[in-house]
mmCIF file of N, CA and C in Angstrom:
data_model
loop_
_atom_site.group_PDB
_atom_site.id
_atom_site.type_symbol
_atom_site.label_atom_id
_atom_site.label_comp_id
_atom_site.label_asym_id
_atom_site.label_seq_id
_atom_site.Cartn_x
_atom_site.Cartn_y
_atom_site.Cartn_z
ATOM 1 N N MET V 191 3.137 -15.125 13.909
ATOM 2 C CA MET V 191 2.731 -15.289 12.752
ATOM 3 C C MET V 191 3.296 -16.158 11.973
ATOM 4 N N GLU V 192 2.111 -17.247 11.743
ATOM 5 C CA GLU V 192 2.460 -18.540 10.838
ATOM 6 C C GLU V 192 2.746 -18.318 9.276
ATOM 7 N N SER V 193 3.123 -18.817 8.977
ATOM 8 C CA SER V 193 2.809 -18.363 7.344
ATOM 9 C C SER V 193 1.885 -19.287 6.324
ATOM 10 N N GLY V 194 1.514 -18.080 5.650
ATOM 11 C CA GLY V 194 0.140 -18.707 5.322
ATOM 12 C C GLY V 194 -1.445 -17.960 5.614
ATOM 13 N N SER V 195 -0.364 -17.332 6.371
ATOM 14 C CA SER V 195 -1.523 -16.481 7.640
ATOM 15 C C SER V 195 -1.537 -15.333 7.226
ATOM 16 N N VAL V 196 -2.339 -13.998 7.739
ATOM 17 C CA VAL V 196 -2.454 -12.432 7.842
ATOM 18 C C VAL V 196 -3.213 -12.149 8.155
ATOM 19 N N LEU V 197 -3.017 -10.750 8.956
ATOM 20 C CA LEU V 197 -3.510 -10.288 9.764
ATOM 21 C C LEU V 197 -4.930 -9.973 9.475
ATOM 22 N N GLY V 198 -6.351 -9.943 9.464
ATOM 23 C CA GLY V 198 -6.983 -9.364 9.455
ATOM 24 C C GLY V 198 -7.651 -8.174 9.688
ATOM 25 N N LYS V 199 -8.895 -7.661 9.759
ATOM 26 C CA LYS V 199 -9.619 -7.214 10.562
ATOM 27 C C LYS V 199 -9.022 -6.938 12.082
ATOM 28 N N GLY V 200 -8.992 -5.570 12.886
ATOM 29 C CA GLY V 200 -8.982 -6.292 14.081
ATOM 30 C C GLY V 200 -8.253 -6.863 14.545
ATOM 31 N N GLY V 201 -7.268 -7.137 13.464
ATOM 32 C CA GLY V 201 -5.476 -8.275 14.481
ATOM 33 C C GLY V 201 -6.148 -9.427 14.521
ATOM 34 N N LYS V 202 -7.344 -10.180 13.577
ATOM 35 C CA LYS V 202 -7.432 -11.446 13.739
ATOM 36 C C LYS V 202 -6.674 -11.904 12.463
ATOM 37 N N VAL V 203 -5.853 -13.247 12.805
ATOM 38 C CA VAL V 203 -5.176 -13.780 11.914
ATOM 39 C C VAL V 203 -5.810 -14.781 11.292
ATOM 40 N N MET V 204 -5.871 -14.753 9.924
ATOM 41 C CA MET V 204 -6.879 -15.413 8.892
ATOM 42 C C MET V 204 -5.883 -16.045 8.135
ATOM 43 N N GLU V 205 -6.022 -17.313 8.174
ATOM 44 C CA GLU V 205 -5.199 -18.767 7.816
ATOM 45 C C GLU V 205 -5.760 -18.373 5.930
ATOM 46 N N THR V 206 -4.435 -18.894 5.113
ATOM 47 C CA THR V 206 -4.938 -18.676 3.726
ATOM 48 C C THR V 206 -6.110 -19.506 3.306
ATOM 49 N N SER V 207 -6.173 -20.685 3.595
ATOM 50 C CA SER V 207 -7.745 -20.770 3.395
ATOM 51 C C SER V 207 -8.868 -19.919 3.515
ATOM 52 N N GLU V 208 -8.797 -19.378 4.944
ATOM 53 C CA GLU V 208 -10.292 -18.429 5.070
ATOM 54 C C GLU V 208 -10.183 -17.241 3.945
ATOM 55 N N ILE V 209 -9.240 -16.838 3.517
ATOM 56 C CA ILE V 209 -8.990 -15.889 2.964
ATOM 57 C C ILE V 209 -9.105 -16.714 1.424
ATOM 58 N N LEU V 210 -8.882 -17.206 0.938
ATOM 59 C CA LEU V 210 -9.670 -17.878 -0.433
ATOM 60 C C LEU V 210 -11.180 -18.041 -0.439
ATOM 61 N N GLU V 211 -11.736 -18.517 0.596
ATOM 62 C CA GLU V 211 -12.679 -18.826 0.978
ATOM 63 C C GLU V 211 -13.403 -16.759 0.326
ATOM 64 N N ARG V 212 -12.981 -16.162 1.229
ATOM 65 C CA ARG V 212 -14.085 -15.088 1.229
ATOM 66 C C ARG V 212 -13.513 -14.324 -0.066
ATOM 67 N N LEU V 213 -12.182 -15.015 -0.844
ATOM 68 C CA LEU V 213 -12.266 -13.808 -2.144
ATOM 69 C C LEU V 213 -13.204 -15.226 -3.379
ATOM 70 N N ASP V 214 -13.138 -15.839 -2.723
ATOM 71 C CA ASP V 214 -14.376 -17.070 -3.505
ATOM 72 C C ASP V 214 -15.858 -16.423 -3.631
ATOM 73 N N ASN V 215 -16.177 -16.068 -2.347
ATOM 74 C CA ASN V 215 -17.861 -15.808 -2.105
ATOM 75 C C ASN V 215 -17.629 -14.367 -2.762
ATOM 76 N N LEU V 216 -16.749 -13.552 -2.454
ATOM 77 C CA LEU V 216 -16.739 -11.818 -3.248
ATOM 78 C C LEU V 216 -16.959 -12.531 -4.824
ATOM 79 N N LYS V 217 -16.086 -13.186 -5.359
ATOM 80 C CA LYS V 217 -16.348 -13.022 -6.805
ATOM 81 C C LYS V 217 -17.747 -13.942 -6.707
ATOM 82 N N ARG V 218 -18.195 -14.560 -6.300
ATOM 83 C CA ARG V 218 -19.528 -15.064 -6.924
ATOM 84 C C ARG V 218 -20.606 -13.865 -6.432
ATOM 85 N N VAL V 219 -20.173 -12.813 -5.350
ATOM 86 C CA VAL V 219 -21.228 -11.598 -5.151
ATOM 87 C C VAL V 219 -21.604 -10.731 -6.610
ATOM 88 N N ILE V 220 -20.412 -10.439 -6.565
ATOM 89 C CA ILE V 220 -19.723 -9.948 -7.746
ATOM 90 C C ILE V 220 -20.181 -10.152 -9.192
ATOM 91 N N SER V 221 -20.020 -11.462 -9.554
ATOM 92 C CA SER V 221 -20.701 -12.128 -10.609
ATOM 93 C C SER V 221 -22.355 -12.167 -10.465
ATOM 94 N N ASN V 222 -22.787 -12.030 -9.094
ATOM 95 C CA ASN V 222 -24.312 -12.452 -9.277
ATOM 96 C C ASN V 222 -24.973 -10.695 -9.609
ATOM 97 N N MET V 223 -24.023 -10.125 -8.660
ATOM 98 C CA MET V 223 -24.329 -8.568 -8.949
ATOM 99 C C MET V 223 -24.427 -7.298 -10.333
ATOM 100 N N VAL V 224 -23.359 -7.968 -11.228
ATOM 101 C CA VAL V 224 -23.361 -6.772 -12.299
ATOM 102 C C VAL V 224 -24.304 -7.798 -13.516
ATOM 103 N N ASP V 225 -24.683 -6.566 -13.948
ATOM 104 C CA ASP V 225 -25.945 -6.976 -14.701
ATOM 105 C C ASP V 225 -25.449 -6.126 -16.361
ATOM 106 N N PRO V 226 -25.861 -6.688 -16.873
ATOM 107 C CA PRO V 226 -25.584 -5.849 -18.617
ATOM 108 C C PRO V 226 -26.526 -4.715 -18.129
ATOM 109 N N PRO V 227 -25.637 -3.572 -19.504
ATOM 110 C CA PRO V 227 -24.613 -3.281 -19.899
ATOM 111 C C PRO V 227 -23.640 -2.912 -18.560
ATOM 112 N N PHE V 228 -22.508 -3.808 -18.795
ATOM 113 C CA PHE V 228 -21.172 -3.153 -17.735
ATOM 114 C C PHE V 228 -20.086 -2.764 -18.645
ATOM 115 N N PRO V 229 -19.319 -2.204 -18.230
ATOM 116 C CA PRO V 229 -17.786 -1.891 -18.426
ATOM 117 C C PRO V 229 -17.195 -3.576 -18.729
ATOM 118 N N ALA V 230 -17.063 -3.604 -20.425
ATOM 119 C CA ALA V 230 -16.347 -4.625 -21.194
ATOM 120 C C ALA V 230 -15.024 -5.275 -19.824
ATOM 121 N N SER V 231 -14.389 -4.608 -19.235
ATOM 122 C CA SER V 231 -13.382 -5.065 -18.781
ATOM 123 C C SER V 231 -14.143 -6.372 -17.315
ATOM 124 N N VAL V 232 -15.507 -6.009 -17.533
ATOM 125 C CA VAL V 232 -16.044 -7.254 -15.903
ATOM 126 C C VAL V 232 -15.937 -8.506 -16.048
ATOM 127 N N PRO V 233 -16.504 -9.067 -17.107
ATOM 128 C CA PRO V 233 -15.934 -10.325 -17.207
ATOM 129 C C PRO V 233 -14.521 -10.862 -17.044
ATOM 130 N N GLY V 234 -13.729 -10.314 -17.911
ATOM 131 C CA GLY V 234 -12.625 -10.635 -17.668
ATOM 132 C C GLY V 234 -11.993 -10.199 -16.370
ATOM 133 N N ASP V 235 -11.856 -9.628 -16.068
ATOM 134 C CA ASP V 235 -12.025 -8.907 -14.341
ATOM 135 C C ASP V 235 -12.307 -9.913 -13.109
ATOM 136 N N ILE V 236 -13.500 -11.229 -13.819
ATOM 137 C CA ILE V 236 -14.169 -11.274 -13.020
ATOM 138 C C ILE V 236 -13.015 -12.998 -13.119
ATOM 139 N N GLU V 237 -12.897 -12.851 -14.431
ATOM 140 C CA GLU V 237 -12.773 -14.344 -14.655
ATOM 141 C C GLU V 237 -10.981 -14.801 -14.055
ATOM 142 N N ALA V 238 -10.004 -13.663 -14.205
ATOM 143 C CA ALA V 238 -9.445 -13.371 -13.335
ATOM 144 C C ALA V 238 -9.304 -13.665 -12.510
ATOM 145 N N LEU V 239 -9.913 -12.605 -11.456
ATOM 146 C CA LEU V 239 -9.801 -13.401 -10.412
ATOM 147 C C LEU V 239 -9.927 -14.864 -9.974
ATOM 148 N N GLY V 240 -11.331 -15.449 -10.461
ATOM 149 C CA GLY V 240 -10.988 -17.032 -9.962
ATOM 150 C C GLY V 240 -9.876 -17.940 -10.602
ATOM 151 N N ALA V 241 -9.225 -16.969 -11.758
ATOM 152 C CA ALA V 241 -8.098 -17.751 -12.113
ATOM 153 C C ALA V 241 -7.173 -17.502 -10.937
ATOM 154 N N ALA V 242 -6.678 -16.937 -10.392
ATOM 155 C CA ALA V 242 -5.803 -16.225 -9.036
ATOM 156 C C ALA V 242 -6.538 -17.112 -8.501
ATOM 157 N N ILE V 243 -7.769 -17.449 -7.839
ATOM 158 C CA ILE V 243 -8.027 -17.855 -6.342
ATOM 159 C C ILE V 243 -7.638 -19.925 -6.991
ATOM 160 N N GLU V 244 -7.971 -19.789 -7.958
ATOM 161 C CA GLU V 244 -7.679 -21.482 -8.377
ATOM 162 C C GLU V 244 -6.315 -21.494 -8.344
ATOM 163 N N ARG V 245 -5.023 -20.513 -9.123
ATOM 164 C CA ARG V 245 -3.783 -20.711 -9.288
ATOM 165 C C ARG V 245 -3.128 -20.786 -7.598
ATOM 166 N N ILE V 246 -4.218 -19.801 -6.209
ATOM 167 C CA ILE V 246 -3.277 -19.902 -4.996
ATOM 168 C C ILE V 246 -3.514 -21.188 -4.205
ATOM 169 N N LYS V 247 -4.928 -21.964 -4.697
ATOM 170 C CA LYS V 247 -5.276 -22.931 -4.430
ATOM 171 C C LYS V 247 -4.409 -24.295 -4.343
ATOM 172 N N SER V 248 -3.498 -24.081 -5.607
ATOM 173 C CA SER V 248 -3.173 -25.353 -6.050
ATOM 174 C C SER V 248 -2.158 -25.192 -5.411
ATOM 175 N N MET V 249 -1.169 -23.869 -5.410
ATOM 176 C CA MET V 249 0.072 -23.631 -4.397
ATOM 177 C C MET V 249 -0.095 -23.779 -2.714
ATOM 178 N N GLU V 250 -1.567 -23.715 -2.445
ATOM 179 C CA GLU V 250 -1.499 -23.949 -1.585
ATOM 180 C C GLU V 250 -0.948 -25.317 -0.853
ATOM 181 N N GLY V 251 -0.911 -26.774 -1.010
ATOM 182 C CA GLY V 251 -0.761 -27.836 -0.823
ATOM 183 C C GLY V 251 0.758 -28.058 -1.286
ATOM 184 N N LYS V 252 1.489 -27.449 -1.867
ATOM 185 C CA LYS V 252 3.292 -27.435 -2.325
ATOM 186 C C LYS V 252 4.032 -26.889 -0.576
#
């Protein structure tokens, strides 16, 4: 298995870019599904997930 890849469901190798794309999609879905009133941590959790995705993307090219 190459660096920057992991085994996904069913043993399929997933590249980092595919994982990031799926995380981005998940963040978007969660953002759209959460309606007030929601736990106070939710907006921060969504923001943190987005920041983590962006940080990984920036490290991807290094």
